[in-house]
Coordinates of N, CA, C and O in Angstrom, one line a residue:
X1 N 15.1 -5.9 9.7 CA 14.3 -6.0 8.5 C 13.6 -4.4 7.9 O 14.0 -3.5 8.3
X2 N 13.2 -4.6 6.9 CA 12.4 -3.6 6.2 C 11.1 -3.2 6.8 O 10.9 -1.5 7.0
X3 N 10.5 -3.7 7.7 CA 9.5 -3.7 8.5 C 9.7 -2.9 9.7 O 9.1 -1.7 10.0
X4 N 11.0 -3.0 10.3 CA 11.6 -2.1 11.4 C 11.8 -1.0 10.9 O 11.6 0.1 11.6
X5 N 12.9 -1.1 9.8 CA 12.9 0.6 9.2 C 11.8 1.3 9.1 O 11.8 2.5 9.5
X6 N 10.9 0.8 8.2 CA 9.6 1.4 8.2 C 9.1 1.8 9.4 O 8.5 3.2 9.4
X7 N 8.9 1.0 10.2 CA 8.2 1.6 11.6 C 8.8 2.6 12.4 O 8.2 3.4 13.0
X8 N 10.1 2.8 12.2 CA 11.1 3.4 12.9 C 10.9 4.6 12.2 O 11.1 6.1 12.9
X9 N 10.9 4.8 10.8 CA 10.6 6.2 10.1 C 9.1 6.5 10.5 O 9.1 7.9 10.3
X10 N 8.1 5.8 10.7 CA 6.9 6.2 11.0 C 6.8 7.0 12.4 O 6.5 8.3 12.4
X11 N 7.7 6.4 13.4 CA 7.7 6.9 14.6 C 8.5 8.3 14.8 O 7.9 9.2 15.6
X12 N 9.7 8.5 14.0 CA 10.3 9.5 13.9 C 10.1 10.7 13.3 O 10.2 11.7 13.4
X13 N 8.7 10.2 12.2 CA 8.5 11.3 11.5 C 7.3 12.6 12.3 O 6.5 12.1 13.3
X14 N 8.0 13.8 11.7 CA 6.8 14.9 12.8 C 5.4 15.1 12.2 O 4.8 15.7 12.8
X15 N 5.2 14.7 11.0 CA 4.0 15.1 10.1 C 2.8 14.2 10.3 O 3.2 13.6 11.5
X16 N 1.5 15.0 10.3 CA 0.4 14.2 10.5 C 0.2 13.0 9.7 O -0.3 12.0 9.7
X17 N 1.0 13.0 8.3 CA 0.8 11.9 7.1 C 1.8 11.5 6.9 O 3.1 11.9 7.0
X18 N 2.2 10.2 6.6 CA 2.9 9.3 6.2 C 2.8 8.9 4.8 O 1.8 8.4 4.1
X19 N 3.3 9.4 3.9 CA 3.6 9.0 2.3 C 4.5 8.1 1.9 O 5.8 7.9 2.5
X20 N 4.0 6.8 1.7 CA 5.1 5.7 1.1 C 5.5 6.1 -0.5 O 4.9 6.2 -1.2
X21 N 7.0 5.3 -0.6 CA 7.1 5.4 -2.2 C 8.3 4.6 -2.1 O 9.4 4.7 -1.4
X22 N 8.3 3.2 -2.8 CA 9.4 2.3 -2.8 C 10.5 2.9 -3.4 O 10.3 4.0 -4.5
X23 N 11.6 2.4 -3.3 CA 13.2 3.2 -4.0 C 13.0 3.4 -5.5 O 13.5 4.3 -6.0
X24 N 12.4 2.5 -6.0 CA 12.8 2.4 -7.8 C 11.7 3.2 -8.2 O 11.3 3.0 -9.6
X25 N 10.3 3.3 -7.3 CA 8.9 4.2 -8.1 C 8.9 5.6 -8.5 O 9.7 6.1 -7.6
X26 N 8.1 5.7 -9.0 CA 7.8 7.5 -8.9 C 6.7 7.7 -8.5 O 5.1 7.1 -8.6
X27 N 6.6 9.2 -8.2 CA 4.9 9.9 -7.9 C 4.6 10.7 -8.9 O 5.6 11.5 -9.5
X28 N 3.4 11.0 -9.5 CA 2.8 12.2 -10.2 C 3.4 13.0 -9.0 O 3.2 13.3 -7.9
X29 N 3.6 14.3 -9.9 CA 4.1 15.7 -9.5 C 2.8 16.5 -8.5 O 3.3 16.9 -7.3
X30 N 1.4 16.2 -8.6 CA 0.6 16.4 -7.8 C 0.2 15.3 -6.7 O -1.2 15.9 -5.8
X31 N 0.7 14.2 -6.9 CA 0.1 13.1 -5.7 C 0.1 13.9 -4.2 O -0.9 13.8 -3.7
X32 N 1.1 14.3 -3.6 CA 1.0 14.7 -2.4 C -0.1 15.7 -2.4 O -1.1 15.6 -1.0
X33 N -0.3 16.8 -3.1 CA -1.2 17.5 -3.1 C -2.7 17.2 -2.8 O -3.3 17.6 -1.9
X34 N -3.3 16.2 -4.2 CA -4.3 15.5 -4.0 C -4.4 14.8 -2.7 O -5.7 14.7 -2.2
X35 N -3.7 14.1 -2.4 CA -4.0 13.0 -1.2 C -3.9 13.9 0.1 O -4.8 13.6 0.8
X36 N -3.3 14.8 0.3 CA -3.5 15.5 1.7 C -4.8 16.3 1.9 O -5.5 16.3 2.9
X37 N -5.2 16.9 0.6 CA -6.5 17.7 0.7 C -7.7 16.7 0.8 O -8.3 16.8 1.3
X38 N -7.6 15.2 0.1 CA -8.5 14.6 0.1 C -8.5 13.8 1.8 O -9.6 13.8 2.3
X39 N -7.4 13.6 2.2 CA -7.5 13.3 3.8 C -7.8 14.2 4.7 O -8.5 14.0 5.9
X40 N -7.7 15.3 4.2 CA -8.1 16.4 5.1 C -9.5 16.8 4.9 O -10.3 17.3 6.0
X41 N -10.1 16.2 3.8 CA -11.6 16.8 3.7 C -12.5 15.4 3.9 O -13.7 15.7 3.8
X42 N -11.9 14.2 4.1 CA -12.9 13.1 4.2 C -12.5 12.3 5.2 O -11.3 12.2 5.6
X43 N -13.2 11.4 5.8 CA -12.9 10.0 7.0 C -12.0 9.1 6.2 O -12.9 8.6 5.4
X44 N -11.0 9.3 6.7 CA -9.8 8.2 6.0 C -8.7 8.2 6.6 O -8.0 9.5 6.9
X45 N -8.2 7.1 6.6 CA -7.0 6.8 7.4 C -5.9 6.3 6.4 O -4.7 6.7 6.7
X46 N -6.0 5.4 5.4 CA -5.1 5.2 4.5 C -5.7 5.6 3.1 O -6.7 5.0 2.6
X47 N -4.9 6.3 2.2 CA -5.3 6.6 0.6 C -4.3 5.9 0.0 O -3.1 6.6 -0.1
X48 N -4.6 5.5 -1.2 CA -3.9 5.1 -2.4 C -4.7 5.5 -3.6 O -5.4 6.5 -3.6
X49 N -4.0 5.1 -4.6 CA -4.5 5.2 -5.8 C -4.1 4.4 -6.9 O -3.5 3.5 -6.5
X50 N -4.5 5.0 -8.2 CA -4.4 3.8 -9.3 C -3.0 3.8 -9.4 O -2.4 5.2 -8.9
X51 N -2.2 2.9 -10.3 CA -1.0 3.3 -10.5 C -0.6 2.5 -12.2 O -1.4 2.1 -12.7
X52 N 0.4 3.0 -12.3 CA 0.9 2.9 -13.8 C 2.3 2.2 -13.7 O 2.6 2.1 -12.7
X53 N 2.2 0.9 -14.5 CA 3.4 0.1 -14.4 C 4.4 0.8 -15.5 O 4.1 1.2 -16.4
X54 N 5.6 0.6 -15.2 CA 6.7 1.2 -15.8 C 8.0 0.4 -15.7 O 8.2 -0.7 -15.1
X55 N 8.5 0.4 -17.0 CA 9.7 -0.8 -17.2 C 11.1 0.2 -16.3 O 11.3 1.4 -15.9
X56 N 12.2 -0.6 -16.8 CA 13.5 0.2 -16.3 C 13.8 1.3 -17.0 O 14.4 2.3 -16.3
X57 N 13.4 1.7 -18.1 CA 13.6 3.1 -18.6 C 12.2 3.8 -18.2 O 12.2 5.0 -19.0
X58 N 11.5 3.6 -17.4 CA 10.2 4.5 -17.0 C 9.3 4.7 -18.1 O 8.6 5.8 -18.0
X59 N 9.4 3.8 -18.9 CA 8.3 3.8 -19.9 C 6.9 3.2 -19.5 O 7.1 1.7 -18.6
X60 N 5.7 3.7 -19.7 CA 4.5 2.9 -19.0 C 4.2 1.7 -19.8 O 4.3 1.8 -21.1
X61 N 3.8 0.8 -18.9 CA 3.8 -0.7 -19.8 C 2.3 -1.1 -19.5 O 2.0 -2.3 -19.9
X62 N 1.7 -0.7 -18.7 CA 0.3 -0.9 -18.2 C -0.1 -0.3 -17.1 O 0.3 1.0 -16.7
X63 N -0.8 -0.9 -16.3 CA -1.7 0.3 -15.4 C -2.7 -1.0 -14.4 O -2.7 -2.0 -14.4
X64 N -2.8 -0.2 -13.2 CA -3.2 -1.0 -12.1 C -4.6 -0.1 -11.6 O -4.3 0.9 -11.3
X65 N -5.7 -0.5 -11.8 CA -6.9 0.0 -11.2 C -7.4 -0.8 -10.1 O -7.7 -1.9 -10.2
X66 N -7.2 0.0 -9.0 CA -8.0 -0.6 -7.5 C -9.5 -0.2 -7.4 O -9.4 0.6 -7.8
X67 N -10.1 -0.8 -6.4 CA -11.3 -0.3 -6.1 C -11.1 0.9 -5.2 O -10.0 1.2 -4.7
X68 N -12.1 1.5 -5.3 CA -12.0 2.6 -4.5 C -12.6 2.7 -3.3 O -12.2 3.9 -2.7
X69 N -13.7 2.4 -3.1 CA -14.4 2.5 -1.8 C -14.0 1.6 -1.0 O -13.8 0.7 -0.8
X70 N -14.1 2.5 0.7 CA -13.6 1.4 1.7 C -14.3 0.1 1.5 O -13.7 -0.8 1.9
X71 N -15.6 -0.2 1.4 CA -16.4 -1.3 1.1 C -15.8 -2.4 0.3 O -15.5 -3.7 0.6
X72 N -15.5 -1.7 -1.1 CA -15.0 -2.5 -2.0 C -13.4 -2.8 -1.9 O -13.2 -4.0 -2.2
X73 N -12.9 -2.0 -1.2 CA -11.4 -2.3 -0.6 C -11.5 -3.5 0.3 O -10.6 -4.3 0.1
X74 N -12.3 -3.5 0.9 CA -12.4 -4.5 2.2 C -12.7 -5.8 1.5 O -12.0 -6.9 2.1
X75 N -13.6 -5.7 0.8 CA -13.9 -7.1 0.1 C -13.0 -7.7 -1.0 O -12.2 -8.9 -1.0
X76 N -11.9 -6.8 -1.5 CA -10.9 -7.2 -2.4 C -9.7 -7.7 -1.3 O -8.8 -8.6 -1.8
X77 N -10.0 -7.0 -0.5 CA -8.4 -7.4 0.7 C -8.4 -9.0 0.9 O -7.4 -9.4 1.4
X78 N -9.8 -9.7 0.8 CA -9.6 -11.0 1.0 C -9.2 -11.8 0.0 O -9.3 -13.0 0.2
X79 N -8.9 -11.3 -1.1 CA -8.3 -11.9 -2.3 C -7.0 -11.5 -2.3 O -6.1 -12.2 -2.9
X80 N -6.7 -10.5 -2.2 CA -5.4 -9.7 -2.8 C -5.2 -8.3 -2.3 O -6.0 -7.7 -1.6
X81 N -4.0 -7.8 -2.3 CA -3.7 -6.4 -1.7 C -4.8 -5.4 -1.8 O -5.1 -4.5 -1.3
X82 N -5.3 -4.9 -3.1 CA -6.0 -3.9 -3.2 C -5.5 -2.6 -3.2 O -6.1 -1.4 -3.3
X83 N -4.1 -2.4 -2.7 CA -3.5 -1.1 -2.9 C -2.3 -1.1 -3.4 O -1.5 -2.1 -3.1
X84 N -1.7 -0.4 -4.3 CA -0.2 0.0 -4.5 C 0.3 0.6 -3.4 O 0.3 1.9 -2.9
X85 N 1.4 0.0 -2.7 CA 2.0 0.6 -1.9 C 2.7 2.0 -1.9 O 2.8 2.5 -0.9
X86 N 3.5 2.0 -3.1 CA 4.1 3.1 -3.3 C 3.0 4.5 -3.7 O 3.5 5.7 -3.9
X87 N 1.7 4.0 -3.7 CA 0.7 5.1 -3.9 C 0.3 5.7 -2.6 O -0.6 6.8 -2.5
X88 N 0.6 5.0 -1.5 CA -0.2 5.3 0.1 C 0.2 6.4 0.8 O 1.2 6.9 1.1
X89 N -0.6 7.1 0.8 CA -0.3 8.6 2.3 C -1.5 7.7 3.3 O -2.4 7.3 3.2
X90 N -0.9 7.8 4.6 CA -1.7 7.5 5.9 C -1.4 8.1 6.8 O -0.6 8.8 6.9
X91 N -2.8 8.5 7.5 CA -2.5 9.1 8.9 C -1.8 8.2 9.8 O -1.9 7.5 10.4
X92 N -0.6 9.0 10.3 CA 0.5 8.9 11.2 C -0.3 8.0 12.6 O -0.1 7.1 13.0
X93 N -1.1 8.7 13.1 CA -1.4 8.3 14.4 C -2.6 7.2 14.4 O -2.4 6.2 15.2
X94 N -3.0 7.0 13.6 CA -4.0 6.0 13.1 C -3.2 4.4 12.9 O -3.7 3.7 13.0
X95 N -1.8 4.6 11.9 CA -1.1 3.5 11.9 C -0.4 3.0 13.1 O -0.4 1.8 13.3
X96 N 0.0 4.2 13.9 CA 0.6 3.7 15.2 C -0.7 3.0 16.0 O -0.1 2.2 16.7
X97 N -1.8 3.4 15.8 CA -3.0 2.7 16.7 C -3.0 1.4 16.6 O -3.4 0.6 17.3
X98 N -2.4 0.7 15.4 CA -2.8 -0.6 15.2 C -1.5 -1.4 14.9 O -1.5 -2.5 14.7
X99 N -0.3 -0.5 15.6 CA 0.8 -1.3 15.9 C 1.7 -1.4 14.5 O 2.8 -2.2 14.5
X100 N 1.5 -0.4 13.1 CA 2.1 -0.4 12.1 C 2.4 -1.7 11.7 O 1.9 -2.6 11.5
X101 N 3.8 -1.9 10.5 CA 4.0 -2.9 9.8 C 4.6 -4.2 10.8 O 5.1 -3.8 11.9
X102 N 4.1 -5.5 10.8 CA 4.3 -6.4 11.5 C 5.6 -7.0 10.8 O 6.1 -6.9 9.7
X103 N 6.5 -7.5 11.9 CA 7.8 -8.1 11.4 C 7.6 -9.2 11.1 O 8.7 -9.8 10.4
X104 N 6.2 -9.9 10.8 CA 6.2 -11.4 10.6 C 6.2 -11.5 9.1 O 6.8 -12.9 8.7
X105 N 6.2 -10.6 8.3 CA 6.3 -10.6 6.9 C 7.4 -9.7 6.2 O 7.3 -8.7 6.6
X106 N 8.0 -10.4 5.1 CA 8.9 -9.2 4.6 C 8.7 -8.9 3.1 O 9.4 -8.1 2.7
X107 N 7.8 -9.9 2.5 CA 7.3 -9.3 1.1 C 5.7 -8.4 1.4 O 5.6 -7.6 0.9
X108 N 5.0 -9.5 1.9 CA 3.6 -9.0 1.8 C 3.2 -8.2 3.4 O 2.1 -8.0 3.7
X109 N 4.1 -7.6 3.5 CA 3.9 -6.5 4.9 C 2.7 -5.6 4.8 O 1.9 -5.2 5.8
X110 N 2.5 -5.0 3.4 CA 1.5 -4.1 3.3 C 0.4 -4.4 3.5 O -0.5 -3.9 4.0
X111 N 0.2 -5.9 2.6 CA -1.4 -6.3 2.5 C -1.6 -6.6 4.0 O -2.7 -6.7 4.6
X112 N -0.7 -7.5 4.8 CA -1.2 -7.5 6.5 C -1.5 -6.2 6.8 O -2.7 -6.2 7.6
X113 N -0.9 -5.3 6.7 CA -1.3 -4.1 7.7 C -2.6 -3.5 7.1 O -3.2 -3.0 8.1
X114 N -2.9 -3.6 5.8 CA -4.3 -3.1 5.2 C -5.2 -3.9 5.8 O -6.3 -3.3 6.2
X115 N -5.2 -5.4 6.0 CA -6.2 -6.3 6.6 C -6.3 -5.8 8.1 O -7.5 -5.7 8.5
X116 N -5.4 -5.5 8.4 CA -5.5 -5.3 10.2 C -6.1 -3.9 10.5 O -6.9 -3.7 11.3
X117 N -5.8 -2.9 9.3 CA -6.5 -1.7 9.5 C -8.0 -1.7 9.1 O -8.4 -1.3 10.1
X118 N -8.2 -2.8 8.3 CA -9.9 -2.9 7.8 C -10.3 -3.6 9.1 O -11.6 -3.3 9.6
X119 N -9.7 -4.5 10.0 CA -10.4 -5.4 11.1 C -10.5 -4.2 12.2 O -11.3 -4.1 12.8
X120 N -9.8 -3.3 12.4 CA -9.6 -2.4 13.2 C -10.8 -0.8 12.9 O -10.9 -0.2 13.8
X121 N -11.3 -1.0 11.8 CA -12.2 -0.1 11.3 C -12.0 1.1 10.8 O -12.5 2.1 10.7
X122 N -10.5 1.1 10.4 CA -10.1 2.5 9.4 C -10.5 2.3 8.1 O -10.9 1.4 7.7
X123 N -10.6 3.6 8.2 CA -11.3 3.6 6.6 C -10.1 4.1 5.5 O -9.0 4.7 5.6
X124 N -10.2 2.8 4.5 CA -9.1 2.8 3.2 C -10.0 3.1 2.2 O -10.9 2.6 1.8
X125 N -9.2 3.9 1.4 CA -9.8 4.5 0.1 C -8.7 4.3 -0.7 O -7.7 4.7 -1.0
X126 N -9.3 4.5 -2.4 CA -8.3 4.8 -3.6 C -8.6 5.7 -4.1 O -9.8 6.0 -4.7
X127 N -7.7 7.0 -4.7 CA -8.2 8.0 -5.9 C -8.0 7.2 -6.8 O -7.1 6.6 -7.2
X128 N -9.3 7.5 -7.9 CA -9.3 7.0 -8.7 C -8.7 7.6 -9.7 O -8.9 8.0 -10.8
X129 N -7.6 8.1 -9.8 CA -6.3 8.6 -10.7 C -5.0 7.8 -10.6 O -4.7 7.1 -9.4
X130 N -4.5 8.3 -11.6 CA -3.0 7.3 -11.7 C -2.0 8.5 -10.9 O -1.2 9.3 -11.8
X131 N -1.6 8.1 -10.0 CA -0.6 9.1 -9.0 C 0.6 8.6 -8.7 O 1.3 9.2 -8.2
X132 N 0.6 7.4 -9.2 CA 2.0 6.7 -8.8 C 2.5 5.7 -10.1 O 1.6 5.1 -10.8
X133 N 3.9 5.6 -10.2 CA 4.1 4.7 -11.2 C 5.0 3.6 -10.5 O 6.4 3.8 -9.8
X134 N 4.8 2.3 -10.8 CA 5.1 1.0 -10.2 C 6.3 0.4 -11.0 O 5.8 -0.2 -11.9
X135 N 7.5 0.5 -10.6 CA 8.4 -0.1 -11.8 C 8.7 -1.7 -11.4 O 8.5 -2.4 -10.4
X136 N 8.3 -2.3 -12.6 CA 8.5 -3.6 -12.8 C 9.9 -4.1 -13.3 O 9.9 -3.8 -14.3
X137 N 10.7 -5.1 -12.8 CA 12.1 -5.3 -13.0 C 12.3 -6.7 -12.4 O 11.7 -7.1 -11.6
X138 N 13.1 -7.1 -13.1 CA 14.0 -8.4 -12.7 C 14.5 -8.6 -11.4 O 14.9 -9.5 -10.9
X139 N 14.8 -7.2 -10.8 CA 15.6 -7.6 -9.5 C 14.6 -7.5 -8.2 O 15.3 -7.4 -7.0
X140 N 13.4 -7.5 -8.5 CA 12.2 -7.5 -7.4 C 12.4 -8.8 -6.5 O 12.8 -9.5 -7.1
X141 N 12.0 -8.3 -5.3 CA 11.9 -9.5 -4.5 C 11.2 -10.9 -5.0 O 11.2 -12.0 -4.7
X142 N 10.1 -10.6 -5.6 CA 9.3 -11.4 -6.1 C 9.7 -12.0 -7.7 O 8.7 -12.8 -8.2
X143 N 10.5 -11.9 -8.2 CA 11.0 -12.0 -9.7 C 11.6 -13.3 -9.9 O 12.0 -13.8 -11.0
X144 N 12.0 -13.8 -8.7 CA 12.8 -15.0 -8.9 C 12.1 -16.2 -8.2 O 11.0 -15.8 -7.1
X145 N 12.4 -17.4 -8.2 CA 11.7 -18.4 -7.8 C 11.2 -18.7 -6.4 O 10.3 -18.5 -5.9
X146 N 12.4 -18.2 -5.8 CA 12.5 -18.3 -4.3 C 11.6 -17.2 -3.8 O 10.7 -17.2 -2.7
X147 N 11.8 -15.9 -4.3 CA 10.9 -14.8 -4.0 C 9.5 -15.0 -4.1 O 8.6 -14.7 -3.3
X148 N 9.3 -15.4 -5.3 CA 7.9 -15.8 -5.7 C 7.2 -17.0 -4.4 O 5.9 -16.8 -4.2
X149 N 7.8 -18.0 -4.3 CA 7.6 -19.1 -3.6 C 7.2 -18.3 -1.8 O 6.1 -18.8 -1.2
X150 N 8.0 -17.5 -1.4 CA 8.0 -16.9 -0.2 C 6.8 -16.1 -0.2 O 5.9 -15.9 0.8
X151 N 6.6 -15.3 -1.2 CA 5.1 -14.1 -1.4 C 4.4 -15.2 -1.3 O 2.9 -14.6 -0.6
X152 N 4.0 -16.1 -1.9 CA 3.1 -17.1 -1.9 C 2.9 -17.4 -0.5 O 1.4 -17.7 -0.4
X153 N 3.8 -18.0 0.4 CA 3.6 -18.6 1.9 C 3.3 -17.4 2.4 O 2.3 -17.8 3.2
X154 N 3.5 -16.1 2.2 CA 3.1 -15.2 3.2 C 1.7 -14.8 3.0 O 0.8 -14.8 3.7
X155 N 1.0 -14.9 1.5 CA 0.0 -14.6 1.3 C -1.1 -15.8 1.8 O -2.1 -15.5 2.2
X156 N -0.6 -17.1 2.0 CA -1.6 -18.0 2.6 C -1.6 -17.7 3.8 O -2.9 -17.7 4.5
X157 N -0.6 -17.3 4.5 CA -0.7 -17.2 5.9 C -1.4 -15.8 6.3 O -2.4 -15.8 7.3
X158 N -1.3 -14.9 5.4 CA -2.5 -13.5 5.6 C -4.0 -14.1 5.5 O -4.3 -13.5 6.1
X159 N -4.0 -14.8 4.5 CA -5.5 -15.1 4.0 C -5.9 -16.1 5.5 O -7.3 -15.8 5.8
X160 N -5.0 -16.7 5.7 CA -5.6 -17.7 7.1 C -6.2 -16.8 8.4 O -7.1 -16.6 8.7
X161 N -5.3 -15.8 8.4 CA -5.6 -14.5 9.2 C -6.6 -13.5 9.2 O -7.2 -12.9 9.8
X162 N -7.2 -13.4 7.7 CA -8.1 -12.5 7.4 C -9.5 -12.9 7.3 O -10.4 -12.5 6.4
X163 N -9.7 -14.3 7.3 CA -10.9 -14.5 7.2 C -12.0 -14.1 7.9 O -13.4 -14.0 6.9
X164 N -12.2 -13.4 8.5 CA -13.3 -12.5 9.2 C -13.7 -11.1 8.3 O -14.9 -10.7 8.5
X165 N -12.9 -11.3 7.2 CA -13.1 -10.0 6.5 C -13.4 -10.6 4.9 O -13.8 -9.8 4.1
X166 N -13.4 -11.7 4.6 CA -13.1 -12.2 3.5 C -15.0 -12.8 3.1 O -15.6 -12.9 4.1

């Protein structure tokens, strides 16, 4: 599955940081520079950013504003993901220390990882800048009824496991 591929990529990576970007999303040209600087200068294991939503033609259709502080992200994780997966840069050794992505989830694997990171005491932040562009389109896993139902099932399971941070 996808989590196995991502975990293999993390293990094989030679750098200190792992940057995520889904195959059809885009990064701001200065994203990596800003995130490496922030991670190098602050106590932080997982760093995301705000995101623009874009359509199939890469036209901006909206924006996603996530909480930015560790505490506000922990509070938000009890309700929803609180991070845009394609905006994430994380410290490799910290992610490996908590077991990386779970094989249990096919759609909400990132949310589960952030909750486990929060439970483990890893610091999570979002830079309050639009550093990624998340594409919304009809071929996504959650755009059909079965995908949407599977996402809800995974969210319910994750919420049950996250009661102590809600």
